[in-house]
Amino acid sequence: MMLFSRVRGLPVLTPGDADRLGEVRALTVDSAPWRVTSVRMGRGRLRRGAVVPWSALRAAGPDMLIVRPAGGPEEVPADHELIGSRVLTECGEERGTVLDAAFDPVTARIEAVLTTRGELPPERLLGLGDHALVVRTGRAHHRV
């Protein structure tokens, strides 16, 4: 399992010659199903950011991400940032803020969302928008 916070800042490399494409700025999440869909990366101070689809990754490790040769960067699409999002129930009740998220680096499946009020399993997640992560009513819980 990997945490979003541990992936941020990792280099994104090509295999073989290990050309550095950039470094991870954020992970894009699709809410149906809850999976990491792409890696947003920065490519230096003066160049614009880019996106690499998660499916274009050959490997995701604790020190770097490696992109398949055909998986080059694309323009950055509009997306919603999971980390830092407010957490609201479907009734509009405030439930804290997203601190981090854990995901499986092989399947890209979100395993848990860590908030200021505890841990949310993926079955509690309903949607992610511009203003908040919406969850099913109930309390966040801590896993042992």
PDB file of C-alpha atoms in Angstrom:
ATOM      1  CA  MET A   1       0.000   0.000   0.000  1.00  0.00           C
ATOM      2  CA  MET A   2       1.209   3.544  -0.760  1.00  0.00           C
ATOM      3  CA  LEU A   3       0.192   6.922   0.616  1.00  0.00           C
ATOM      4  CA  PHE A   4      -0.472   9.938  -1.603  1.00  0.00           C
ATOM      5  CA  SER A   5       1.852  11.966   0.645  1.00  0.00           C
ATOM      6  CA  ARG A   6       4.744   9.512   0.021  1.00  0.00           C
ATOM      7  CA  VAL A   7       4.299   9.683  -3.766  1.00  0.00           C
ATOM      8  CA  ARG A   8       4.303  13.492  -3.953  1.00  0.00           C
ATOM      9  CA  GLY A   9       7.749  14.692  -5.015  1.00  0.00           C
ATOM     10  CA  LEU A  10       8.933  11.340  -6.429  1.00  0.00           C
ATOM     11  CA  PRO A  11      10.729  11.468  -9.801  1.00  0.00           C
ATOM     12  CA  VAL A  12       8.870  10.175 -12.872  1.00  0.00           C
ATOM     13  CA  LEU A  13      11.359   8.362 -15.136  1.00  0.00           C
ATOM     14  CA  THR A  14      11.417   6.514 -18.446  1.00  0.00           C
ATOM     15  CA  PRO A  15      12.787   2.936 -18.404  1.00  0.00           C
ATOM     16  CA  GLY A  16      16.246   2.055 -19.679  1.00  0.00           C
ATOM     17  CA  ASP A  17      17.902   5.450 -20.055  1.00  0.00           C
ATOM     18  CA  ALA A  18      15.988   6.712 -16.990  1.00  0.00           C
ATOM     19  CA  ASP A  19      15.211  10.140 -18.456  1.00  0.00           C
ATOM     20  CA  ARG A  20      13.521  12.266 -15.829  1.00  0.00           C
ATOM     21  CA  LEU A  21      10.136  13.469 -17.107  1.00  0.00           C
ATOM     22  CA  GLY A  22       9.360  15.428 -13.950  1.00  0.00           C
ATOM     23  CA  GLU A  23       8.236  14.886 -10.383  1.00  0.00           C
ATOM     24  CA  VAL A  24       4.867  13.956  -8.920  1.00  0.00           C
ATOM     25  CA  ARG A  25       2.754  16.921  -7.828  1.00  0.00           C
ATOM     26  CA  ALA A  26      -0.549  15.118  -7.239  1.00  0.00           C
ATOM     27  CA  LEU A  27      -2.583  12.031  -8.070  1.00  0.00           C
ATOM     28  CA  THR A  28      -5.898  12.315  -9.903  1.00  0.00           C
ATOM     29  CA  VAL A  29      -8.752  10.194  -8.569  1.00  0.00           C
ATOM     30  CA  ASP A  30     -11.835   8.852 -10.352  1.00  0.00           C
ATOM     31  CA  SER A  31     -14.776   8.272  -8.068  1.00  0.00           C
ATOM     32  CA  ALA A  32     -16.410   5.521 -10.116  1.00  0.00           C
ATOM     33  CA  PRO A  33     -14.686   3.280  -9.088  1.00  0.00           C
ATOM     34  CA  TRP A  34     -12.377   4.900  -6.539  1.00  0.00           C
ATOM     35  CA  ARG A  35      -9.025   4.585  -8.310  1.00  0.00           C
ATOM     36  CA  VAL A  36      -5.978   6.687  -9.079  1.00  0.00           C
ATOM     37  CA  THR A  37      -6.352   7.511 -12.785  1.00  0.00           C
ATOM     38  CA  SER A  38      -3.322   9.691 -13.472  1.00  0.00           C
ATOM     39  CA  VAL A  39      -0.196  11.322 -12.105  1.00  0.00           C
ATOM     40  CA  ARG A  40       0.067  15.109 -12.302  1.00  0.00           C
ATOM     41  CA  MET A  41       3.664  16.177 -12.454  1.00  0.00           C
ATOM     42  CA  GLY A  42       5.758  19.288 -12.636  1.00  0.00           C
ATOM     43  CA  ARG A  43       8.508  19.527 -15.224  1.00  0.00           C
ATOM     44  CA  GLY A  44      10.771  22.263 -13.898  1.00  0.00           C
ATOM     45  CA  ARG A  45      10.244  25.866 -12.899  1.00  0.00           C
ATOM     46  CA  LEU A  46       9.604  27.320 -16.347  1.00  0.00           C
ATOM     47  CA  ARG A  47       7.706  24.484 -18.040  1.00  0.00           C
ATOM     48  CA  ARG A  48       4.039  23.646 -17.616  1.00  0.00           C
ATOM     49  CA  GLY A  49       2.896  20.592 -15.725  1.00  0.00           C
ATOM     50  CA  ALA A  50       1.798  17.398 -17.458  1.00  0.00           C
ATOM     51  CA  VAL A  51      -0.268  14.304 -16.786  1.00  0.00           C
ATOM     52  CA  VAL A  52       0.647  10.646 -17.227  1.00  0.00           C
ATOM     53  CA  PRO A  53      -2.221   8.120 -17.134  1.00  0.00           C
ATOM     54  CA  TRP A  54      -1.794   5.567 -14.325  1.00  0.00           C
ATOM     55  CA  SER A  55      -2.179   2.835 -16.969  1.00  0.00           C
ATOM     56  CA  ALA A  56       1.029   4.157 -18.641  1.00  0.00           C
ATOM     57  CA  LEU A  57       3.127   3.348 -15.555  1.00  0.00           C
ATOM     58  CA  ARG A  58       5.417   0.336 -15.728  1.00  0.00           C
ATOM     59  CA  ALA A  59       6.275   0.455 -12.013  1.00  0.00           C
ATOM     60  CA  ALA A  60       5.428   2.464  -8.912  1.00  0.00           C
ATOM     61  CA  GLY A  61       7.912   2.163  -6.079  1.00  0.00           C
ATOM     62  CA  PRO A  62       8.868   3.999  -2.905  1.00  0.00           C
ATOM     63  CA  ASP A  63      11.633   5.974  -4.693  1.00  0.00           C
ATOM     64  CA  MET A  64      10.290   6.607  -8.221  1.00  0.00           C
ATOM     65  CA  LEU A  65       7.592   6.005 -10.811  1.00  0.00           C
ATOM     66  CA  ILE A  66       8.609   4.518 -14.168  1.00  0.00           C
ATOM     67  CA  VAL A  67       6.543   5.262 -17.286  1.00  0.00           C
ATOM     68  CA  ARG A  68       6.185   2.828 -20.202  1.00  0.00           C
ATOM     69  CA  PRO A  69       7.999   4.092 -23.318  1.00  0.00           C
ATOM     70  CA  ALA A  70       4.721   4.834 -25.150  1.00  0.00           C
ATOM     71  CA  GLY A  71       3.230   6.553 -22.091  1.00  0.00           C
ATOM     72  CA  GLY A  72       4.336  10.130 -22.603  1.00  0.00           C
ATOM     73  CA  PRO A  73       2.958  13.164 -20.787  1.00  0.00           C
ATOM     74  CA  GLU A  74      -0.290  14.836 -21.805  1.00  0.00           C
ATOM     75  CA  GLU A  75      -1.754  18.258 -21.097  1.00  0.00           C
ATOM     76  CA  VAL A  76      -3.083  18.771 -17.573  1.00  0.00           C
ATOM     77  CA  PRO A  77      -6.883  18.349 -17.492  1.00  0.00           C
ATOM     78  CA  ALA A  78      -9.123  19.997 -14.936  1.00  0.00           C
ATOM     79  CA  ASP A  79      -9.424  17.721 -11.906  1.00  0.00           C
ATOM     80  CA  HIS A  80     -10.372  17.700  -8.253  1.00  0.00           C
ATOM     81  CA  GLU A  81      -7.736  17.568  -5.546  1.00  0.00           C
ATOM     82  CA  LEU A  82      -8.496  14.878  -2.935  1.00  0.00           C
ATOM     83  CA  ILE A  83      -5.835  15.918  -0.413  1.00  0.00           C
ATOM     84  CA  GLY A  84      -6.977  19.028   1.442  1.00  0.00           C
ATOM     85  CA  SER A  85     -10.642  18.615   0.433  1.00  0.00           C
ATOM     86  CA  ARG A  86     -13.374  19.264   2.974  1.00  0.00           C
ATOM     87  CA  VAL A  87     -15.329  16.150   3.922  1.00  0.00           C
ATOM     88  CA  LEU A  88     -19.119  16.496   3.920  1.00  0.00           C
ATOM     89  CA  THR A  89     -21.872  13.931   4.423  1.00  0.00           C
ATOM     90  CA  GLU A  90     -24.605  13.639   1.819  1.00  0.00           C
ATOM     91  CA  CYS A  91     -26.689  15.745   4.272  1.00  0.00           C
ATOM     92  CA  GLY A  92     -24.099  18.548   4.156  1.00  0.00           C
ATOM     93  CA  GLU A  93     -22.609  17.948   7.629  1.00  0.00           C
ATOM     94  CA  GLU A  94     -18.926  18.846   8.009  1.00  0.00           C
ATOM     95  CA  ARG A  95     -16.711  15.798   8.723  1.00  0.00           C
ATOM     96  CA  GLY A  96     -13.204  17.271   8.696  1.00  0.00           C
ATOM     97  CA  THR A  97     -10.571  17.555   5.981  1.00  0.00           C
ATOM     98  CA  VAL A  98      -8.719  14.952   3.885  1.00  0.00           C
ATOM     99  CA  LEU A  99      -5.119  14.593   5.116  1.00  0.00           C
ATOM    100  CA  ASP A 100      -3.967  11.667   2.958  1.00  0.00           C
ATOM    101  CA  ALA A 101      -5.160   8.564   1.118  1.00  0.00           C
ATOM    102  CA  ALA A 102      -3.831   5.018   0.876  1.00  0.00           C
ATOM    103  CA  PHE A 103      -3.940   3.108  -2.411  1.00  0.00           C
ATOM    104  CA  ASP A 104      -2.749  -0.144  -3.940  1.00  0.00           C
ATOM    105  CA  PRO A 105       0.060   0.736  -6.400  1.00  0.00           C
ATOM    106  CA  VAL A 106      -0.725  -2.287  -8.607  1.00  0.00           C
ATOM    107  CA  THR A 107      -4.501  -1.897  -8.999  1.00  0.00           C
ATOM    108  CA  ALA A 108      -4.551   1.877  -8.199  1.00  0.00           C
ATOM    109  CA  ARG A 109      -7.581   1.188  -5.971  1.00  0.00           C
ATOM    110  CA  ILE A 110      -8.157   3.609  -3.089  1.00  0.00           C
ATOM    111  CA  GLU A 111      -7.975   1.565   0.132  1.00  0.00           C
ATOM    112  CA  ALA A 112      -8.689   4.318   2.690  1.00  0.00           C
ATOM    113  CA  VAL A 113      -8.998   8.078   3.001  1.00  0.00           C
ATOM    114  CA  LEU A 114      -7.338   9.559   6.087  1.00  0.00           C
ATOM    115  CA  THR A 115      -9.107  12.628   7.505  1.00  0.00           C
ATOM    116  CA  THR A 116      -8.805  14.930  10.495  1.00  0.00           C
ATOM    117  CA  ARG A 117     -11.702  12.936  12.011  1.00  0.00           C
ATOM    118  CA  GLY A 118     -10.393   9.408  11.329  1.00  0.00           C
ATOM    119  CA  GLU A 119     -10.134   6.903   8.509  1.00  0.00           C
ATOM    120  CA  LEU A 120     -12.817   6.380   5.848  1.00  0.00           C
ATOM    121  CA  PRO A 121     -13.085   3.073   3.969  1.00  0.00           C
ATOM    122  CA  PRO A 122     -13.824   3.310   0.218  1.00  0.00           C
ATOM    123  CA  GLU A 123     -17.387   2.024   0.648  1.00  0.00           C
ATOM    124  CA  ARG A 124     -18.248   5.267   2.511  1.00  0.00           C
ATOM    125  CA  LEU A 125     -17.088   7.501  -0.370  1.00  0.00           C
ATOM    126  CA  LEU A 126     -19.784   8.930  -2.648  1.00  0.00           C
ATOM    127  CA  GLY A 127     -18.210  11.649  -4.780  1.00  0.00           C
ATOM    128  CA  LEU A 128     -15.462  14.227  -5.170  1.00  0.00           C
ATOM    129  CA  GLY A 129     -16.148  17.705  -6.481  1.00  0.00           C
ATOM    130  CA  ASP A 130     -14.679  21.190  -6.546  1.00  0.00           C
ATOM    131  CA  HIS A 131     -15.721  21.932  -2.979  1.00  0.00           C
ATOM    132  CA  ALA A 132     -15.651  18.658  -1.045  1.00  0.00           C
ATOM    133  CA  LEU A 133     -15.408  14.901  -0.762  1.00  0.00           C
ATOM    134  CA  VAL A 134     -18.952  13.632  -0.121  1.00  0.00           C
ATOM    135  CA  VAL A 135     -19.357  10.577   2.112  1.00  0.00           C
ATOM    136  CA  ARG A 136     -22.193   8.413   3.393  1.00  0.00           C
ATOM    137  CA  THR A 137     -23.511   9.427   6.796  1.00  0.00           C
ATOM    138  CA  GLY A 138     -21.716   7.786   9.692  1.00  0.00           C
ATOM    139  CA  ARG A 139     -18.606   8.400  11.696  1.00  0.00           C
ATOM    140  CA  ALA A 140     -15.089   8.041  10.422  1.00  0.00           C
ATOM    141  CA  HIS A 141     -13.394   5.186  12.222  1.00  0.00           C
ATOM    142  CA  HIS A 142      -9.870   4.255  13.122  1.00  0.00           C
ATOM    143  CA  ARG A 143      -8.471   0.938  11.900  1.00  0.00           C
ATOM    144  CA  VAL A 144      -6.135  -0.995  14.124  1.00  0.00           C
TER     145      VAL A 144
END
